[in-house]
Short mmCIF file of C-alpha atoms and ligand atoms in Angstrom, two decimals:
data_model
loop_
_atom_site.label_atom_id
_atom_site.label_comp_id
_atom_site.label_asym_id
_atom_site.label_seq_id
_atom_site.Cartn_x
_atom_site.Cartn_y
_atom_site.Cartn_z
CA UNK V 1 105.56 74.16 87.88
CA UNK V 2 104.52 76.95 90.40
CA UNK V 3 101.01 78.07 90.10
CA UNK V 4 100.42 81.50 88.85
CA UNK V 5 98.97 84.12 91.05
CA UNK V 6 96.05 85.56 89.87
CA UNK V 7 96.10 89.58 91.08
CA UNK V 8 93.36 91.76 91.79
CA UNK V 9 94.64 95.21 89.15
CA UNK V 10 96.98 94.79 86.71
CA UNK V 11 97.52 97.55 83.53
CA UNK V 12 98.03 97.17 79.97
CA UNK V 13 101.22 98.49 79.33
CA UNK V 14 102.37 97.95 75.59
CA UNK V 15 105.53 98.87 73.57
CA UNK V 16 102.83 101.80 72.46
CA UNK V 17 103.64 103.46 75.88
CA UNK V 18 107.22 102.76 76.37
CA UNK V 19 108.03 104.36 73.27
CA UNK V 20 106.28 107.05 74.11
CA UNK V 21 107.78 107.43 77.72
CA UNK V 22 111.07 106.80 76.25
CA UNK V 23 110.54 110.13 74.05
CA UNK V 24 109.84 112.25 76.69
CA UNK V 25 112.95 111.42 78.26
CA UNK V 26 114.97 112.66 75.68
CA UNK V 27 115.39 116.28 76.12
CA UNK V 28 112.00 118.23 74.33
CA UNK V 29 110.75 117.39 78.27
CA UNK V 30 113.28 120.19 79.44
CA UNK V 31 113.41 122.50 76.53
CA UNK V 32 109.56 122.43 76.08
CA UNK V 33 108.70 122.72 79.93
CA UNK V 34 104.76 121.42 80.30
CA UNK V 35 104.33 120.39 76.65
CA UNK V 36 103.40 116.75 77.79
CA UNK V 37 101.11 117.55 80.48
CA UNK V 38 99.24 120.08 78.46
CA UNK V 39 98.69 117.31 75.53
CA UNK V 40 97.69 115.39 78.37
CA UNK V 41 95.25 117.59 79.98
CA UNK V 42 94.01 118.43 76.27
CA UNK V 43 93.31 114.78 75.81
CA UNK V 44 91.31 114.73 78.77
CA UNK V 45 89.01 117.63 78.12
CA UNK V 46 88.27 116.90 74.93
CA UNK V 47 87.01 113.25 75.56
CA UNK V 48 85.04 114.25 78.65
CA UNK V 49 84.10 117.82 77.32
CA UNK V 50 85.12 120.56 79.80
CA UNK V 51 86.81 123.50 78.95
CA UNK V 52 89.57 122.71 81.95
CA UNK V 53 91.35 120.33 83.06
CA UNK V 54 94.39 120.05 85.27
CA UNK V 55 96.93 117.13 85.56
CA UNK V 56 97.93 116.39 89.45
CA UNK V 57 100.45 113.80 91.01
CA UNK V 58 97.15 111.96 92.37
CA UNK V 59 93.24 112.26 92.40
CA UNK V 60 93.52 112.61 96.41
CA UNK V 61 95.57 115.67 95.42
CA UNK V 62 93.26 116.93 93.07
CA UNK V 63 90.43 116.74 95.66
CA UNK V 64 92.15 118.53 97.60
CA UNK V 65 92.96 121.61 94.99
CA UNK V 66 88.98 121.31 94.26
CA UNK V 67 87.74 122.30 97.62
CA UNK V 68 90.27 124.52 98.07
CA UNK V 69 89.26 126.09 94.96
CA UNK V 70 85.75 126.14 95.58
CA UNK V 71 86.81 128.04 99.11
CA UNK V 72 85.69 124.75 101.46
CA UNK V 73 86.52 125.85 105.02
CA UNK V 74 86.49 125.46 108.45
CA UNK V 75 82.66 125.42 109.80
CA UNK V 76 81.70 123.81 106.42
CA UNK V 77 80.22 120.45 105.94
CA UNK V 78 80.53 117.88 102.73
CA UNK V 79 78.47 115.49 102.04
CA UNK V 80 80.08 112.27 101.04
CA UNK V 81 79.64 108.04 100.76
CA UNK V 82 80.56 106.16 104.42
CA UNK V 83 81.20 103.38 101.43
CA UNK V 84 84.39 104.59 99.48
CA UNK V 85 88.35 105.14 99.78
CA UNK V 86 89.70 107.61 102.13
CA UNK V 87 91.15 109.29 99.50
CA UNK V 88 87.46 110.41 98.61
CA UNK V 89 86.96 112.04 102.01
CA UNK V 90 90.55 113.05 103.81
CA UNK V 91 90.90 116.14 101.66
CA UNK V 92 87.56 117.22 103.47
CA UNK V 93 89.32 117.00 106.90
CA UNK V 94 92.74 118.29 105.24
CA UNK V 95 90.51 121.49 104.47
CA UNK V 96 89.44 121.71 108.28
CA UNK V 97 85.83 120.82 107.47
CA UNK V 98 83.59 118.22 108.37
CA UNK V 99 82.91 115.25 106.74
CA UNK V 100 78.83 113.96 106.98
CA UNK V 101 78.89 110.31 106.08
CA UNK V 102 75.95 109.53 103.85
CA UNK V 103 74.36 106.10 102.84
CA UNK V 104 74.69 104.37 99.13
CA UNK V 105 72.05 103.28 96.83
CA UNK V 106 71.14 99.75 96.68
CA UNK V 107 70.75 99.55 93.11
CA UNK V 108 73.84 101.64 91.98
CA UNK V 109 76.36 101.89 95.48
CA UNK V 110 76.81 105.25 95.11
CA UNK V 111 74.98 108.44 97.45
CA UNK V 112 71.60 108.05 97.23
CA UNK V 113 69.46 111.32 97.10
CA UNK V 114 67.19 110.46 100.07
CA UNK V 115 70.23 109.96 101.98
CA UNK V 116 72.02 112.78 101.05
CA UNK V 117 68.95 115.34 101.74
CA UNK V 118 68.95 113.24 105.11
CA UNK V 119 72.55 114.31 105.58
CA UNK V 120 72.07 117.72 104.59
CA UNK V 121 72.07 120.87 107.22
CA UNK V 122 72.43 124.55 107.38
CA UNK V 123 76.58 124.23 107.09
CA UNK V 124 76.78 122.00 104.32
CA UNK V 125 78.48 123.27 101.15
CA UNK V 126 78.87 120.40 98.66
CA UNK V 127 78.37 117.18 98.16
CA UNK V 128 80.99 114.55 97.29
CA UNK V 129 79.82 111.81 94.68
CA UNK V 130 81.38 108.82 93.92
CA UNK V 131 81.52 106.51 91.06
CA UNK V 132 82.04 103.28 92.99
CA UNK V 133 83.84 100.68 91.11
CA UNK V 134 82.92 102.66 87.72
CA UNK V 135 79.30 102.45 88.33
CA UNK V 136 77.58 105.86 87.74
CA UNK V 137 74.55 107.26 90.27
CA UNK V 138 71.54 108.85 89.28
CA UNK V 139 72.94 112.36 88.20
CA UNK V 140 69.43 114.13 87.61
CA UNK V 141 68.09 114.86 90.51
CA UNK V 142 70.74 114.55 92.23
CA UNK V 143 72.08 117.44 90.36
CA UNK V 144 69.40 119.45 90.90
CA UNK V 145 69.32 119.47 94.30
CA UNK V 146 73.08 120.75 94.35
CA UNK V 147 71.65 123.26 92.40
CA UNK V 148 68.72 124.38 94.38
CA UNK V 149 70.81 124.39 97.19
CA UNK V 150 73.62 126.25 96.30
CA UNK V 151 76.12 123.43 97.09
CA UNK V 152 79.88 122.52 94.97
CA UNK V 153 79.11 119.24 93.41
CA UNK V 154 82.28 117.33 92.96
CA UNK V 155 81.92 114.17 90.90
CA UNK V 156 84.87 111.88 92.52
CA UNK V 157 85.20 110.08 88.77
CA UNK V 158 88.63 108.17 90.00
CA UNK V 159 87.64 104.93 89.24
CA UNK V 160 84.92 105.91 86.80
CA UNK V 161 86.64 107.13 83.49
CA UNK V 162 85.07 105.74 80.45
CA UNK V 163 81.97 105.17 82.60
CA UNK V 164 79.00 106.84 80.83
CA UNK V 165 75.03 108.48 81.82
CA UNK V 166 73.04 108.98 79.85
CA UNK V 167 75.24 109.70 76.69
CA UNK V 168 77.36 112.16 78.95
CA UNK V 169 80.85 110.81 79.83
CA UNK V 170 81.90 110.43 83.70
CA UNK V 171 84.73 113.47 84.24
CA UNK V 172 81.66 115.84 83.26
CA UNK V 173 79.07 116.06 86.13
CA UNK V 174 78.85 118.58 88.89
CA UNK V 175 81.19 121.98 89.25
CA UNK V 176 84.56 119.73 89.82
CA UNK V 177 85.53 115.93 88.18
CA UNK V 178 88.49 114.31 89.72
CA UNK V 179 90.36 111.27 88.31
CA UNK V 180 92.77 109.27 89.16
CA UNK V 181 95.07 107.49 87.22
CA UNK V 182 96.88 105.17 90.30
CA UNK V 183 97.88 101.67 89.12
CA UNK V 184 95.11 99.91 90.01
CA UNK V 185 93.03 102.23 87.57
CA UNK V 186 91.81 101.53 84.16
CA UNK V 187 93.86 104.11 82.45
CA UNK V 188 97.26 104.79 84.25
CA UNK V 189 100.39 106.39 84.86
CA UNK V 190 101.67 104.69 87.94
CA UNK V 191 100.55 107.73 90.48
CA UNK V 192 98.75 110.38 88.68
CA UNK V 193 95.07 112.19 88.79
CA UNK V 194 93.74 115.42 87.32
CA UNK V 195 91.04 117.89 87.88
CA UNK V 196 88.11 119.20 85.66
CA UNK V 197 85.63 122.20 85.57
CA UNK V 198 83.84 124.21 83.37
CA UNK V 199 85.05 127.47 85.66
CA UNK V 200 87.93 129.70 84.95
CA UNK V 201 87.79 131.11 88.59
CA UNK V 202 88.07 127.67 90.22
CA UNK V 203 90.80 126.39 87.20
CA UNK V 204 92.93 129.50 87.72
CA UNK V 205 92.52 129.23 91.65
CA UNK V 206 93.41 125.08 91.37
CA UNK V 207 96.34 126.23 89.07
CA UNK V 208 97.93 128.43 92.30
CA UNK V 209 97.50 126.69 94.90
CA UNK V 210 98.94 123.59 93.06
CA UNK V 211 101.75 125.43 91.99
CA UNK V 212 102.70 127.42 95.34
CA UNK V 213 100.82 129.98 94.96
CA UNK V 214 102.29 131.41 91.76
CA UNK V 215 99.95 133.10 89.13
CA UNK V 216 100.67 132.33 85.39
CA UNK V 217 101.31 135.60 84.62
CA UNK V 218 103.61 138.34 86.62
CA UNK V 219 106.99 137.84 88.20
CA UNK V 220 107.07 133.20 88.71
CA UNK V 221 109.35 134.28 91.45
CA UNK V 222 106.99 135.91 93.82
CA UNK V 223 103.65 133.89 94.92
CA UNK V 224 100.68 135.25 95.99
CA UNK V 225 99.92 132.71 99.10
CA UNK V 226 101.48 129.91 100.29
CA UNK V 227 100.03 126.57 98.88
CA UNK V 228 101.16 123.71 97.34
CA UNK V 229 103.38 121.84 94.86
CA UNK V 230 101.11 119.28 92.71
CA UNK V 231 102.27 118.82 89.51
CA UNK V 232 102.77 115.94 87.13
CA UNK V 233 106.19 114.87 85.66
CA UNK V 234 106.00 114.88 81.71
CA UNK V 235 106.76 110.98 82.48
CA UNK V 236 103.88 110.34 83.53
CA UNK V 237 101.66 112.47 81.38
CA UNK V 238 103.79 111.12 78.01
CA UNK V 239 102.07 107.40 79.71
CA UNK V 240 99.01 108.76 80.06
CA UNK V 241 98.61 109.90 76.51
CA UNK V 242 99.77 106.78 75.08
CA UNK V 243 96.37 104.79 77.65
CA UNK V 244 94.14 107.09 76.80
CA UNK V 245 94.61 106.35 72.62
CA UNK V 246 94.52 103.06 73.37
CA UNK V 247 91.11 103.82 75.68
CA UNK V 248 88.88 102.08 73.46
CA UNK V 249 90.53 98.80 73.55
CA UNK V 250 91.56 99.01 77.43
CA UNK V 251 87.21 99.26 77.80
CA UNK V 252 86.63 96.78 75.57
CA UNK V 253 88.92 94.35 77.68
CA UNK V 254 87.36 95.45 81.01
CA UNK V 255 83.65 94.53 79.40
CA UNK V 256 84.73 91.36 78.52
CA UNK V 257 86.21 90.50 82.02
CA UNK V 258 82.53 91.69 83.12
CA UNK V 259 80.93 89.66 80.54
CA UNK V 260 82.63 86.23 81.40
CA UNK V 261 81.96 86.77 85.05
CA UNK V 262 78.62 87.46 84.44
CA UNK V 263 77.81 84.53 82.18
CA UNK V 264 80.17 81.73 84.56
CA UNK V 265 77.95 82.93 87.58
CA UNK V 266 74.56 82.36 86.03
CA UNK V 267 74.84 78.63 87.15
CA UNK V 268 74.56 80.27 90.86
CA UNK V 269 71.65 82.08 91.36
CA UNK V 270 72.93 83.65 94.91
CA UNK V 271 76.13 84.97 93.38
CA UNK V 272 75.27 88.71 91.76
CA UNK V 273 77.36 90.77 90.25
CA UNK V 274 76.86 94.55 90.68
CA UNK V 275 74.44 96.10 88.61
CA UNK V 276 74.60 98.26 85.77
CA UNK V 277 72.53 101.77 86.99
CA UNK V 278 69.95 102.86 84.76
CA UNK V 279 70.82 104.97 81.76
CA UNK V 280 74.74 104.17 82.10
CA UNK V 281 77.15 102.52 80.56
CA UNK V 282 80.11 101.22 83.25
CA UNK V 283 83.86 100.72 82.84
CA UNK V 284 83.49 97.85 84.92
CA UNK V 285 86.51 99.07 86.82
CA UNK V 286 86.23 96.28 89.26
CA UNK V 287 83.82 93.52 89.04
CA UNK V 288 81.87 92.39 92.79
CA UNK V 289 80.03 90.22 93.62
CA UNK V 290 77.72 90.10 96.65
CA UNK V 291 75.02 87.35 97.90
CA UNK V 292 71.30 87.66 100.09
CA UNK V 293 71.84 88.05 104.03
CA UNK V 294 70.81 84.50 104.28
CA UNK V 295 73.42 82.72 102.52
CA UNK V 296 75.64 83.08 105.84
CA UNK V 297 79.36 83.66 103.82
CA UNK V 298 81.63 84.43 105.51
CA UNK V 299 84.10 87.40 103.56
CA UNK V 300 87.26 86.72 105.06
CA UNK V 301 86.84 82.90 104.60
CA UNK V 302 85.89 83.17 101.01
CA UNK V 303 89.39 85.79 100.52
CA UNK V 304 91.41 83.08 102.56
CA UNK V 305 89.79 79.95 100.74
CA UNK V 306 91.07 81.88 97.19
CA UNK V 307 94.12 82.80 98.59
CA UNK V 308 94.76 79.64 98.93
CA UNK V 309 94.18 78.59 95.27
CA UNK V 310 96.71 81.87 94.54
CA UNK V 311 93.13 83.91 93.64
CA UNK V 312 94.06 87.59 95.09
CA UNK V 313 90.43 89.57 96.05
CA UNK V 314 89.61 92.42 97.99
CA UNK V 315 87.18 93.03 100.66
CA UNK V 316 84.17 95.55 99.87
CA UNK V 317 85.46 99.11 101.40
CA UNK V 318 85.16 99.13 105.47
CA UNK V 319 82.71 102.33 106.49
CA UNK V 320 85.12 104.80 106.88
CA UNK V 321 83.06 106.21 109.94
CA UNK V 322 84.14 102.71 111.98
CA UNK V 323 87.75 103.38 111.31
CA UNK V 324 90.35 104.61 113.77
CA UNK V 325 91.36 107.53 111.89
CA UNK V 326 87.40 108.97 111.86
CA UNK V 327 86.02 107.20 115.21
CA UNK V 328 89.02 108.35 117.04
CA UNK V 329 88.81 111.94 116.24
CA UNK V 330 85.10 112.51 116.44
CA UNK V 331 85.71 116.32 115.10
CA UNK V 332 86.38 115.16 111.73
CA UNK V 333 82.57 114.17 110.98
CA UNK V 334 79.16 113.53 111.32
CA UNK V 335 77.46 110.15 111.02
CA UNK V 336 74.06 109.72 109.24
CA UNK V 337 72.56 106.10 109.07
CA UNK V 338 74.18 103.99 106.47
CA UNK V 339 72.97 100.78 106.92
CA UNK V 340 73.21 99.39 103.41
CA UNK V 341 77.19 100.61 103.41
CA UNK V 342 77.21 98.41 106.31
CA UNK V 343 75.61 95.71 105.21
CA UNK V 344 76.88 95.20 101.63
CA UNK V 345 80.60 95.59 103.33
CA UNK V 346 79.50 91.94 105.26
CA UNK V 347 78.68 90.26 101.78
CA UNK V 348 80.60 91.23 98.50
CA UNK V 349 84.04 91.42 97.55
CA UNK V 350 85.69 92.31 94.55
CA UNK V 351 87.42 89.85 91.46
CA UNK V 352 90.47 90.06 89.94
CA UNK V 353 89.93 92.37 87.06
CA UNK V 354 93.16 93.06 85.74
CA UNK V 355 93.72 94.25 81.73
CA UNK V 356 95.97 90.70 81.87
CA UNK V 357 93.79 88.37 83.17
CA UNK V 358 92.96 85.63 80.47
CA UNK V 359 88.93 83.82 80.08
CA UNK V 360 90.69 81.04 81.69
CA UNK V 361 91.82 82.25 85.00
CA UNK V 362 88.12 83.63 84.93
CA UNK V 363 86.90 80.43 84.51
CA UNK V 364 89.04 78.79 87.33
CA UNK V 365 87.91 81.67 89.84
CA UNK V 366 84.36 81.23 89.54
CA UNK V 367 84.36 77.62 89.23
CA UNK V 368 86.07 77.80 93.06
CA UNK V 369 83.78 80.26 94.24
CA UNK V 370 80.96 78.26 92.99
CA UNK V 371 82.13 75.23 94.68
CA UNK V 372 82.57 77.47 97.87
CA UNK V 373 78.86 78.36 97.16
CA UNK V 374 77.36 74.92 97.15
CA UNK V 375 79.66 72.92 99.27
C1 PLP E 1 86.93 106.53 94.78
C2 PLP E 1 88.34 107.03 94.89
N1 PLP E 1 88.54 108.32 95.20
C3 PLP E 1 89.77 108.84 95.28
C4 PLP E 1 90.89 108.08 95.05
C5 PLP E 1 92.22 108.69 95.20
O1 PLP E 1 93.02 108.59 94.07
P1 PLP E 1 94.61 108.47 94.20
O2 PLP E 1 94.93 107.12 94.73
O3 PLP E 1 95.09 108.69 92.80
O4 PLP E 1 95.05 109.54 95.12
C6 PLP E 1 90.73 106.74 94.70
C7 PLP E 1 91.89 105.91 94.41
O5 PLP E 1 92.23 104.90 94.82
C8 PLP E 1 89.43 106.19 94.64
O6 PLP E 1 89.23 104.90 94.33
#
């Protein structure tokens, strides 16, 4: 018999959610035009507190409706990780501002404050944080300098939701929370994302220009300016509502995953696994491991050596600032020093962590990364 392939994501999907995807398709969808996406949306604010939110067909997209919101422009700078997706950052450029690449904390992998006041300048207006791999950064002070500055906050939460600090849960930190709900992501519905905020001004304005420029009150034929179109299908948002009441048990699986890593690698002391920050609780989205400078691994023969054994894994993100679509168009941003980015990108990778991966295949993967370790 053919050997299995262990994949990096994979979802929970139950009969729970294709019951109720298979009532939305029956015709309240039509006659009751938004009624899943608001249940949805209502879901959403009420487990991470905020009087707003707005489902979007992705969290790029609702990036995107958050600095345009916020009125991010041409001549403005945002502060954001070199050590993330580019659907953090693209929005920036999308915008026609400029994107300053900050460094990462060594403890938590998300924008460290002494990088980002390094990064900072007369033309930056906010601040991009991200929740890397569900870990959560030091919010505090971090918060407070956004504040004493005047700058947007926008707490990039996509691969952060059930993440906690300090009691408060991820989708409720700065001005704007974006999440995604892509496949790969702990709660999903296939393609999906949504925005959050506290605002009405920035809610109404992320309601027009996602909806082409149409107010919700006056004549829905005429709009106002031309924008976009990013709404969710009442698909989608009937999935969604079906993960997020079965949240608690998703999270629960995703600790576990963490936990059996964590206690298979102990018999290899150069094999960590990313740390918990302070005064958070994580996800664990995506468990990574990385290894001291000195041990010499190579990434791409560790992924190659597990793709042989049918293991998939991921390399830790490239910096975006040493990709073609940044270093060729040198308009699009500003470079601070992000050494550790750099660094951790030449030792860690990330594990499968799929919702259907069993303590077994967990067992088998470390045991040949262990043996890839000593041998
Ligand atoms: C950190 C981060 N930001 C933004 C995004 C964009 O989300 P989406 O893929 O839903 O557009 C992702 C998703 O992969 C992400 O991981």
């Amino acid at each position: 018999m053919q050997k299995r392939k262990i994949n990096l994501f994979g979802p929970s999907i139950t009969n729970f959610e294709i019951d109720n995807v298979s009532k939305s398709l029956k015709l309240d969808w039509f006659q009751n035009y938004n009624k899943y996406q608001q249940e949805f949306e209502d879901y959403l604010k009420n487990f991470t507190k905020r009087k707003y939110a707005l489902a979007t067909p992705c969290g790029t997209h609702a990036i995107h409706l958050a600095l345009l919101s916020a009125g991010i422009k041409k001549g403005d700078e945002v502060i954001a990780p070199n050590a993330t997706w580019i659907g953090s950052v693209a929005p920036i450029v999308q915008v026609g501002a400029k994107v300053v690449f900050a460094d990462i904390d060594k403890e938590n992998w998300c924008l460290s404050l002494e990088s980002i006041k390094r990064a900072y300048s007369k033309k930056t207006k906010a601040i991009i944080m991200v929740n890397l791999y569900g870990n959560m950064p030091d919010y505090d002070p971090i918060t407070l300098f956004a504040k004493k500055k005047k700058l947007l906050l926008i707490e990039d939460a996509a691969e952060s939701f059930g993440s906690f600090y300090k009691k408060k849960p991820s989708g409720n930190f700065g001005d704007i929370s974006i999440l995604s709900f892509h496949s790969t992501k702990t709660i999903t519905t296939g393609e999906g994302g949504a925005l959050l905020c506290n605002d009405k001004r920035i809610y109404d304005n992320a309601v027009m220009f996602s909806d082409h420029g149409r107010s919700k009150k006056g004549n829905r034929l005429k709009s106002e300016i031309v924008a976009f179109k990013y709404k969710m299908s009442s698909i989608q948002a009937a999935m969604g509502i079906a993960q997020l009441k079965r949240l608690k048990i998703i999270l629960r699986k995703k600790e576990n995953i963490f936990k059996r890593y964590e206690k298979n690698f102990k018999k290899c002391i150069e094999i960590k696994l990313i740390k918990t920050s302070k005064h958070s609780v994580s996800n664990h989205w995506l468990t990574t491991i990385y290894w001291p400078n000195k041990k010499k691994i190579n990434v791409n023969s560790l992924i190659n050596f597990l793709k042989k054994k049918k293991i998939e894994t991921r390399p830790f993100f490239p910096p975006l600032n040493q990709m073609k679509a940044f270093s060729n168009n040198r308009n699009y941003y500003r470079s601070t020093i992000t050494k550790f980015s750099e660094d951790i990108a030449t030792r860690s990778i990330n594990l499968p962590s799929g919702l259907n991966i069993s303590n077994k295949d967990i067992d088998e993967i470390c045991q040949h990364i262990i043996n890839f370790f000593t041998y």
